[in-house]
Amino acid sequence: HSIKMAGFRDDQKCTFPLQSIQDVVKLFRIELERGDEPNLALLSIVVGSVENLLTCNRYLSPRNETESEQNVKPNFPILELSTVEALYCKFESQIKGCVDVTQYRGNSYASRELVKKTSDIIWSSLTRSYCKDRAHLQTLYSYLTGEKNFASDLQHDCSWLLKLERVATQKAGSKKDLLSERERGSWRYPILMATQGNKLDCFGVAFAVVAACQILGYSDVHLALSEDHAWVIFGKDGEETAEVTWHGKGNEDKRGQPVCGPTAQKSWLYLNGHPVKCNRHTEVAALVSGINPSISATADSKELATLQQKLLWLLYDQGDLKNYPMAIGNLGDLEEINPTPGRSSPIDLFHQAIFAAQTHYANHHVYPYTYLGGFFYRNGQYKDALEAWANAADVIRKYNYGREDEEIYKEFLEIANDLIPHLVKVVSNQAIEAPEKAESNCLHDPQCFAHLLRFYDGLCAWEEESSTPVLHIGWARPLVATISKFPAKTRSHVDIKISEEKEEKVDDEKNGSVNRRHSHGRRDSLQKNDVKNEEDIVKTKVNGSTNVSDKKAGK
Ligand SMILES: FC(F)(F)Cc1cc2c(N3CCN(c4nnc(C(F)(F)F)s4)CC3)ncnc2s1
């Protein structure tokens, strides 16, 4: 049947060819400021093309890895309209060719069948086997074209595959043998089996489904984002949910199923009903957040990082990051590396991310606090780092640990067993080298010890009532080493009240009330049911005096 090709509008075309960061920012500005929806597929193809040209296009032939062989790159590629149009039309005709919308005519909202069908089209056209966690697989560019130089792409992502190819080449000698290996489909040479193109990561599949539904005319299909997973919402008021991609390794995909039931309730992976529910502008923010400037494990493309930073500020100024804590956190990281004069500081941005999480998501997001904690740690502000990490633990305590929560488990494992031990080693050396500054030293500050206890208390509470244990002997050694660095005098100043009632994980989703916890003297139970913007006074009795630190627990 004849497929109507929606060509690009003149105001989109006039920005091409794109030859600079400013040109790309201008295209995004036009797309974001126009009354109609921004075109997700167009923007994803543009970002993916620029990312590929700036990061993957260096051919590091496996034999001569010397830098001198690397061809010098122009500082920005030229992106022609024809290239983008060709890829867009390929995507549009693939989607329109496979989905017979007449079957769904009439209901203006998408149906579960349509969403599943769209997910199946993307899913079934993916390359059979490839490294799912490779870089640069998050855009429609990666889906619609091949990596120009597959080997170079392996260079910084799956180098073990490259070694395998060398072995294969040596062993097999002639091409013929290699082909026979390939014909035998032997698992040992996946590099030979991976065909060009059609590769997407977990996020990329979800984004592609939403972009496809936009092309099909369903403006109700949107992206839902947790801190480590993505799915779609659709229907009246976005009430319906559907899995459209896989998650992690070795987990059966649940595509087509709604996100509900016990797993989705208490697990961090689904944020207990507090995911980021995107509109088209937030979807553009997710696309921009997903820009990956890494050229290799050690080098980043400065131009791409600058482009990402400018696009995030454009979205920030439009108010499109207000309910997207991770995107604000990404911007904070970029500002730490390359500050933009006259713009908010990284710390301000991380606090804005925390405020967004408290305001829109009942303070159920961990990353805003680990972004801040990481920043303080890198800048030697160790007491503030401990406080941020304790606040992160106050979030994870609301969840039960499940087998698909590995990412956040690894985050807390690194903080407890790597970053905090390093931190206490540094400050204990400081105490020795500069005894005169002992007063301001972390190890002599009972509040630092209180933050440390609150951090571990959160991990213990996370484990309680969970199907999977969190802490084990591997956690105990660093904990003992850390606690023993705090002198008894410091430890004795932390007043730990023995709680009368067992701590409970009240589901604060329904009745809007905060977790009532009579735990270790840290938080008075709030009697009020409505805690909107209620100040949540945290009392830490230190040195006999009560040191009140206000913590906004806005809902
Ligand atoms: F869609 C998925 F499945 F990919 C889940 C998402 C992840 C993610 C993100 N991330 C993940 C968290 N991330 C972090 N980087 N550092 C972090 C911190 F540990 F320092 F907090 S958190 C970087 C970017 N940034 C914007 N949006 C999203 S949506």
PDB file of C-alpha atoms in Angstrom, residues 323-532:
ATOM      1  CA  ASN A 323      10.575  16.492  37.115  1.00  0.00           C
ATOM      2  CA  TYR A 324      13.663  14.625  35.898  1.00  0.00           C
ATOM      3  CA  PRO A 325      16.207  14.359  38.752  1.00  0.00           C
ATOM      4  CA  MET A 326      18.737  12.213  36.838  1.00  0.00           C
ATOM      5  CA  ALA A 327      18.943  14.680  33.947  1.00  0.00           C
ATOM      6  CA  ILE A 328      19.640  17.511  36.425  1.00  0.00           C
ATOM      7  CA  GLY A 329      22.269  15.252  38.021  1.00  0.00           C
ATOM      8  CA  ASN A 330      23.833  14.596  34.598  1.00  0.00           C
ATOM      9  CA  LEU A 331      24.023  18.354  34.082  1.00  0.00           C
ATOM     10  CA  GLY A 332      25.661  18.753  37.506  1.00  0.00           C
ATOM     11  CA  ASP A 333      28.342  16.222  36.528  1.00  0.00           C
ATOM     12  CA  LEU A 334      28.998  18.063  33.246  1.00  0.00           C
ATOM     13  CA  GLU A 335      29.209  21.419  35.064  1.00  0.00           C
ATOM     14  CA  GLU A 336      31.760  19.951  37.486  1.00  0.00           C
ATOM     15  CA  ILE A 337      33.967  18.964  34.541  1.00  0.00           C
ATOM     16  CA  ASN A 338      33.431  22.148  32.501  1.00  0.00           C
ATOM     17  CA  PRO A 339      31.615  24.970  34.385  1.00  0.00           C
ATOM     18  CA  THR A 340      29.408  27.297  32.279  1.00  0.00           C
ATOM     19  CA  PRO A 341      29.937  30.913  33.447  1.00  0.00           C
ATOM     20  CA  GLY A 342      26.838  32.400  35.083  1.00  0.00           C
ATOM     21  CA  ARG A 343      25.107  29.047  35.511  1.00  0.00           C
ATOM     22  CA  SER A 344      24.204  27.155  38.734  1.00  0.00           C
ATOM     23  CA  SER A 345      27.022  25.349  40.521  1.00  0.00           C
ATOM     24  CA  PRO A 346      27.117  21.521  40.552  1.00  0.00           C
ATOM     25  CA  ILE A 347      26.031  21.520  44.214  1.00  0.00           C
ATOM     26  CA  ASP A 348      23.037  23.749  43.401  1.00  0.00           C
ATOM     27  CA  LEU A 349      22.063  21.421  40.573  1.00  0.00           C
ATOM     28  CA  PHE A 350      22.361  18.308  42.739  1.00  0.00           C
ATOM     29  CA  HIS A 351      20.181  19.989  45.392  1.00  0.00           C
ATOM     30  CA  GLN A 352      17.656  20.875  42.670  1.00  0.00           C
ATOM     31  CA  ALA A 353      17.635  17.185  41.672  1.00  0.00           C
ATOM     32  CA  ILE A 354      17.015  16.218  45.307  1.00  0.00           C
ATOM     33  CA  PHE A 355      14.221  18.801  45.586  1.00  0.00           C
ATOM     34  CA  ALA A 356      12.647  17.464  42.367  1.00  0.00           C
ATOM     35  CA  ALA A 357      12.748  13.921  43.760  1.00  0.00           C
ATOM     36  CA  GLN A 358      11.229  15.068  47.060  1.00  0.00           C
ATOM     37  CA  THR A 359       8.581  17.175  45.332  1.00  0.00           C
ATOM     38  CA  HIS A 360       7.457  14.842  42.533  1.00  0.00           C
ATOM     39  CA  TYR A 361       8.489  11.373  43.667  1.00  0.00           C
ATOM     40  CA  ALA A 362       7.968  11.285  47.445  1.00  0.00           C
ATOM     41  CA  ASN A 363      11.756  11.161  47.887  1.00  0.00           C
ATOM     42  CA  HIS A 364      11.934   7.639  46.443  1.00  0.00           C
ATOM     43  CA  HIS A 365      14.934   8.219  44.149  1.00  0.00           C
ATOM     44  CA  VAL A 366      18.466   7.231  45.286  1.00  0.00           C
ATOM     45  CA  TYR A 367      20.626   8.769  42.553  1.00  0.00           C
ATOM     46  CA  PRO A 368      20.081  12.456  43.461  1.00  0.00           C
ATOM     47  CA  TYR A 369      21.862  11.745  46.783  1.00  0.00           C
ATOM     48  CA  THR A 370      24.613   9.592  45.272  1.00  0.00           C
ATOM     49  CA  TYR A 371      25.288  12.276  42.639  1.00  0.00           C
ATOM     50  CA  LEU A 372      25.763  14.766  45.512  1.00  0.00           C
ATOM     51  CA  GLY A 373      27.714  12.312  47.668  1.00  0.00           C
ATOM     52  CA  GLY A 374      30.044  11.505  44.780  1.00  0.00           C
ATOM     53  CA  PHE A 375      30.689  15.204  44.196  1.00  0.00           C
ATOM     54  CA  PHE A 376      31.529  15.876  47.857  1.00  0.00           C
ATOM     55  CA  TYR A 377      33.755  12.782  47.940  1.00  0.00           C
ATOM     56  CA  ARG A 378      35.718  13.845  44.857  1.00  0.00           C
ATOM     57  CA  ASN A 379      36.178  17.287  46.366  1.00  0.00           C
ATOM     58  CA  GLY A 380      37.309  16.105  49.805  1.00  0.00           C
ATOM     59  CA  GLN A 381      34.173  17.311  51.602  1.00  0.00           C
ATOM     60  CA  TYR A 382      33.878  14.078  53.530  1.00  0.00           C
ATOM     61  CA  LYS A 383      31.334  14.993  56.220  1.00  0.00           C
ATOM     62  CA  ASP A 384      28.918  16.228  53.538  1.00  0.00           C
ATOM     63  CA  ALA A 385      29.573  13.072  51.531  1.00  0.00           C
ATOM     64  CA  LEU A 386      28.669  10.882  54.515  1.00  0.00           C
ATOM     65  CA  GLU A 387      25.473  12.879  55.066  1.00  0.00           C
ATOM     66  CA  ALA A 388      24.452  12.561  51.397  1.00  0.00           C
ATOM     67  CA  TRP A 389      25.114   8.802  51.451  1.00  0.00           C
ATOM     68  CA  ALA A 390      23.115   8.460  54.701  1.00  0.00           C
ATOM     69  CA  ASN A 391      20.258  10.277  52.942  1.00  0.00           C
ATOM     70  CA  ALA A 392      20.609   7.846  50.016  1.00  0.00           C
ATOM     71  CA  ALA A 393      20.302   4.981  52.496  1.00  0.00           C
ATOM     72  CA  ASP A 394      17.187   6.636  53.943  1.00  0.00           C
ATOM     73  CA  VAL A 395      15.658   6.197  50.479  1.00  0.00           C
ATOM     74  CA  ILE A 396      16.671   2.579  49.848  1.00  0.00           C
ATOM     75  CA  ARG A 397      15.306   1.572  53.277  1.00  0.00           C
ATOM     76  CA  LYS A 398      11.815   2.103  51.813  1.00  0.00           C
ATOM     77  CA  TYR A 399      12.333  -0.804  49.410  1.00  0.00           C
ATOM     78  CA  ASN A 400      12.775  -4.553  49.607  1.00  0.00           C
ATOM     79  CA  TYR A 401      15.882  -5.859  47.865  1.00  0.00           C
ATOM     80  CA  GLY A 402      15.118  -8.063  44.835  1.00  0.00           C
ATOM     81  CA  ARG A 403      17.208  -9.911  42.272  1.00  0.00           C
ATOM     82  CA  GLU A 404      16.813  -7.176  39.635  1.00  0.00           C
ATOM     83  CA  ASP A 405      18.122  -4.422  41.924  1.00  0.00           C
ATOM     84  CA  GLU A 406      21.810  -5.289  41.342  1.00  0.00           C
ATOM     85  CA  GLU A 407      22.719  -1.849  39.990  1.00  0.00           C
ATOM     86  CA  ILE A 408      21.849  -0.016  43.197  1.00  0.00           C
ATOM     87  CA  TYR A 409      23.331  -2.867  45.272  1.00  0.00           C
ATOM     88  CA  LYS A 410      26.652  -2.272  43.453  1.00  0.00           C
ATOM     89  CA  GLU A 411      26.331   1.450  44.108  1.00  0.00           C
ATOM     90  CA  PHE A 412      25.975   0.971  47.881  1.00  0.00           C
ATOM     91  CA  LEU A 413      28.639  -1.767  47.886  1.00  0.00           C
ATOM     92  CA  GLU A 414      31.155   0.634  46.311  1.00  0.00           C
ATOM     93  CA  ILE A 415      30.260   3.411  48.771  1.00  0.00           C
ATOM     94  CA  ALA A 416      30.529   1.123  51.839  1.00  0.00           C
ATOM     95  CA  ASN A 417      33.491  -1.022  50.848  1.00  0.00           C
ATOM     96  CA  ASP A 418      35.548   1.320  48.704  1.00  0.00           C
ATOM     97  CA  LEU A 419      34.723   5.029  49.072  1.00  0.00           C
ATOM     98  CA  ILE A 420      34.084   5.205  52.853  1.00  0.00           C
ATOM     99  CA  PRO A 421      37.157   3.075  53.774  1.00  0.00           C
ATOM    100  CA  HIS A 422      39.251   5.350  51.549  1.00  0.00           C
ATOM    101  CA  LEU A 423      37.657   8.400  53.155  1.00  0.00           C
ATOM    102  CA  VAL A 424      38.445   7.282  56.721  1.00  0.00           C
ATOM    103  CA  LYS A 425      42.008   6.390  55.725  1.00  0.00           C
ATOM    104  CA  VAL A 426      42.545   9.888  54.341  1.00  0.00           C
ATOM    105  CA  VAL A 427      41.092  11.624  57.398  1.00  0.00           C
ATOM    106  CA  SER A 428      42.978   9.390  59.845  1.00  0.00           C
ATOM    107  CA  ASN A 429      46.221  10.320  58.055  1.00  0.00           C
ATOM    108  CA  GLN A 430      45.142  13.990  58.265  1.00  0.00           C
ATOM    109  CA  ALA A 431      44.612  13.568  62.028  1.00  0.00           C
ATOM    110  CA  ILE A 432      48.191  12.280  62.325  1.00  0.00           C
ATOM    111  CA  GLU A 433      49.820  14.808  59.980  1.00  0.00           C
ATOM    112  CA  ALA A 434      47.922  17.824  61.301  1.00  0.00           C
ATOM    113  CA  PRO A 435      46.996  17.123  64.964  1.00  0.00           C
ATOM    114  CA  GLU A 436      46.273  20.825  65.433  1.00  0.00           C
ATOM    115  CA  LYS A 437      43.279  20.487  63.100  1.00  0.00           C
ATOM    116  CA  ALA A 438      41.936  17.483  65.017  1.00  0.00           C
ATOM    117  CA  GLU A 439      38.834  19.439  66.064  1.00  0.00           C
ATOM    118  CA  SER A 440      37.559  19.726  62.496  1.00  0.00           C
ATOM    119  CA  ASN A 441      38.544  16.187  61.661  1.00  0.00           C
ATOM    120  CA  CYS A 442      35.731  13.873  60.598  1.00  0.00           C
ATOM    121  CA  LEU A 443      36.799  11.152  63.024  1.00  0.00           C
ATOM    122  CA  HIS A 444      36.313  13.510  65.966  1.00  0.00           C
ATOM    123  CA  ASP A 445      32.920  14.677  64.789  1.00  0.00           C
ATOM    124  CA  PRO A 446      30.032  12.678  66.316  1.00  0.00           C
ATOM    125  CA  GLN A 447      27.723  13.812  63.497  1.00  0.00           C
ATOM    126  CA  CYS A 448      29.992  12.020  60.990  1.00  0.00           C
ATOM    127  CA  PHE A 449      29.668   8.873  63.036  1.00  0.00           C
ATOM    128  CA  ALA A 450      25.888   9.403  63.213  1.00  0.00           C
ATOM    129  CA  HIS A 451      25.763   9.720  59.398  1.00  0.00           C
ATOM    130  CA  LEU A 452      27.768   6.488  59.096  1.00  0.00           C
ATOM    131  CA  LEU A 453      25.365   4.639  61.417  1.00  0.00           C
ATOM    132  CA  ARG A 454      22.343   6.017  59.533  1.00  0.00           C
ATOM    133  CA  PHE A 455      23.937   4.803  56.270  1.00  0.00           C
ATOM    134  CA  TYR A 456      24.290   1.246  57.548  1.00  0.00           C
ATOM    135  CA  ASP A 457      20.910   1.393  59.301  1.00  0.00           C
ATOM    136  CA  GLY A 458      19.326   2.114  55.909  1.00  0.00           C
ATOM    137  CA  LEU A 459      21.021  -0.903  54.344  1.00  0.00           C
ATOM    138  CA  CYS A 460      19.830  -3.119  57.229  1.00  0.00           C
ATOM    139  CA  ALA A 461      16.281  -1.815  56.830  1.00  0.00           C
ATOM    140  CA  TRP A 462      16.512  -2.459  53.071  1.00  0.00           C
ATOM    141  CA  GLU A 463      17.367  -6.083  53.825  1.00  0.00           C
ATOM    142  CA  GLU A 464      14.538  -6.590  56.322  1.00  0.00           C
ATOM    143  CA  GLU A 465      11.523  -8.385  54.804  1.00  0.00           C
ATOM    144  CA  SER A 466      13.449  -8.733  51.527  1.00  0.00           C
ATOM    145  CA  SER A 467      13.564 -11.933  49.490  1.00  0.00           C
ATOM    146  CA  THR A 468      17.308 -11.611  49.024  1.00  0.00           C
ATOM    147  CA  PRO A 469      19.930 -10.751  51.682  1.00  0.00           C
ATOM    148  CA  VAL A 470      21.943  -7.573  51.206  1.00  0.00           C
ATOM    149  CA  LEU A 471      24.790  -7.651  53.725  1.00  0.00           C
ATOM    150  CA  HIS A 472      27.267 -10.533  54.082  1.00  0.00           C
ATOM    151  CA  ILE A 473      30.712 -11.187  55.548  1.00  0.00           C
ATOM    152  CA  GLY A 474      32.322  -9.196  52.719  1.00  0.00           C
ATOM    153  CA  TRP A 475      30.580  -6.084  54.083  1.00  0.00           C
ATOM    154  CA  ALA A 476      31.625  -6.739  57.705  1.00  0.00           C
ATOM    155  CA  ARG A 477      35.405  -6.328  57.314  1.00  0.00           C
ATOM    156  CA  PRO A 478      35.239  -2.798  55.823  1.00  0.00           C
ATOM    157  CA  LEU A 479      32.544  -1.858  58.381  1.00  0.00           C
ATOM    158  CA  VAL A 480      34.729  -2.958  61.315  1.00  0.00           C
ATOM    159  CA  ALA A 481      37.741  -1.167  59.811  1.00  0.00           C
ATOM    160  CA  THR A 482      35.647   1.995  59.357  1.00  0.00           C
ATOM    161  CA  ILE A 483      33.997   1.991  62.805  1.00  0.00           C
ATOM    162  CA  SER A 484      37.287   1.301  64.573  1.00  0.00           C
ATOM    163  CA  LYS A 485      38.810   4.456  63.032  1.00  0.00           C
ATOM    164  CA  PHE A 486      36.360   6.569  65.059  1.00  0.00           C
ATOM    165  CA  PRO A 487      37.786   7.036  68.589  1.00  0.00           C
ATOM    166  CA  ALA A 488      35.620   5.855  71.509  1.00  0.00           C
ATOM    167  CA  LYS A 489      35.222   9.494  72.637  1.00  0.00           C
ATOM    168  CA  THR A 490      33.543  10.370  69.325  1.00  0.00           C
ATOM    169  CA  ARG A 491      31.365   7.302  69.379  1.00  0.00           C
ATOM    170  CA  SER A 492      30.260   7.944  72.970  1.00  0.00           C
ATOM    171  CA  HIS A 493      28.764  11.317  71.970  1.00  0.00           C
ATOM    172  CA  VAL A 494      26.198   9.808  69.647  1.00  0.00           C
ATOM    173  CA  ASP A 495      23.037   9.242  71.643  1.00  0.00           C
ATOM    174  CA  ILE A 496      21.280   6.190  70.331  1.00  0.00           C
ATOM    175  CA  LYS A 497      17.746   5.855  71.611  1.00  0.00           C
ATOM    176  CA  ILE A 498      16.523   2.245  71.843  1.00  0.00           C
ATOM    177  CA  SER A 499      13.280   2.163  69.870  1.00  0.00           C
ATOM    178  CA  GLU A 500      10.170   0.752  71.493  1.00  0.00           C
ATOM    179  CA  GLU A 501       8.302  -0.284  68.364  1.00  0.00           C
ATOM    180  CA  LYS A 502       9.616  -2.415  65.467  1.00  0.00           C
ATOM    181  CA  GLU A 503      10.410  -0.308  62.460  1.00  0.00           C
ATOM    182  CA  GLU A 504       7.839  -0.817  59.762  1.00  0.00           C
ATOM    183  CA  LYS A 505       7.942  -0.090  56.029  1.00  0.00           C
ATOM    184  CA  VAL A 506       4.658   1.737  55.663  1.00  0.00           C
ATOM    185  CA  ASP A 507       3.714   2.030  52.004  1.00  0.00           C
ATOM    186  CA  ASP A 508       3.585   5.788  51.841  1.00  0.00           C
ATOM    187  CA  GLU A 509       2.114   5.585  48.367  1.00  0.00           C
ATOM    188  CA  LYS A 510      -1.533   5.360  49.280  1.00  0.00           C
ATOM    189  CA  ASN A 511      -2.345   7.420  52.321  1.00  0.00           C
ATOM    190  CA  GLY A 512       0.368   9.960  51.652  1.00  0.00           C
ATOM    191  CA  SER A 513       1.750   9.640  55.123  1.00  0.00           C
ATOM    192  CA  VAL A 514       5.462   9.461  55.725  1.00  0.00           C
ATOM    193  CA  ASN A 515       7.061   6.322  57.085  1.00  0.00           C
ATOM    194  CA  ARG A 516       6.428   6.510  60.801  1.00  0.00           C
ATOM    195  CA  ARG A 517       9.666   5.221  62.218  1.00  0.00           C
ATOM    196  CA  HIS A 518      10.613   5.313  65.899  1.00  0.00           C
ATOM    197  CA  SER A 519      14.089   4.238  65.053  1.00  0.00           C
ATOM    198  CA  HIS A 520      17.341   5.192  66.666  1.00  0.00           C
ATOM    199  CA  GLY A 521      16.599   8.698  67.878  1.00  0.00           C
ATOM    200  CA  ARG A 522      16.933   9.867  64.336  1.00  0.00           C
ATOM    201  CA  ARG A 523      13.461  10.854  63.340  1.00  0.00           C
ATOM    202  CA  ASP A 524      10.455  11.725  65.492  1.00  0.00           C
ATOM    203  CA  SER A 525       7.330  10.087  64.172  1.00  0.00           C
ATOM    204  CA  LEU A 526       5.245  12.673  62.433  1.00  0.00           C
ATOM    205  CA  GLN A 527       1.686  12.430  63.692  1.00  0.00           C
ATOM    206  CA  LYS A 528       0.224  14.427  60.823  1.00  0.00           C
ATOM    207  CA  ASN A 529      -1.167  12.469  57.919  1.00  0.00           C
ATOM    208  CA  ASP A 530      -0.470  15.190  55.452  1.00  0.00           C
ATOM    209  CA  VAL A 531       3.212  15.890  55.350  1.00  0.00           C
ATOM    210  CA  LYS A 532       3.109  18.146  52.311  1.00  0.00           C
TER     211      LYS A 532
END
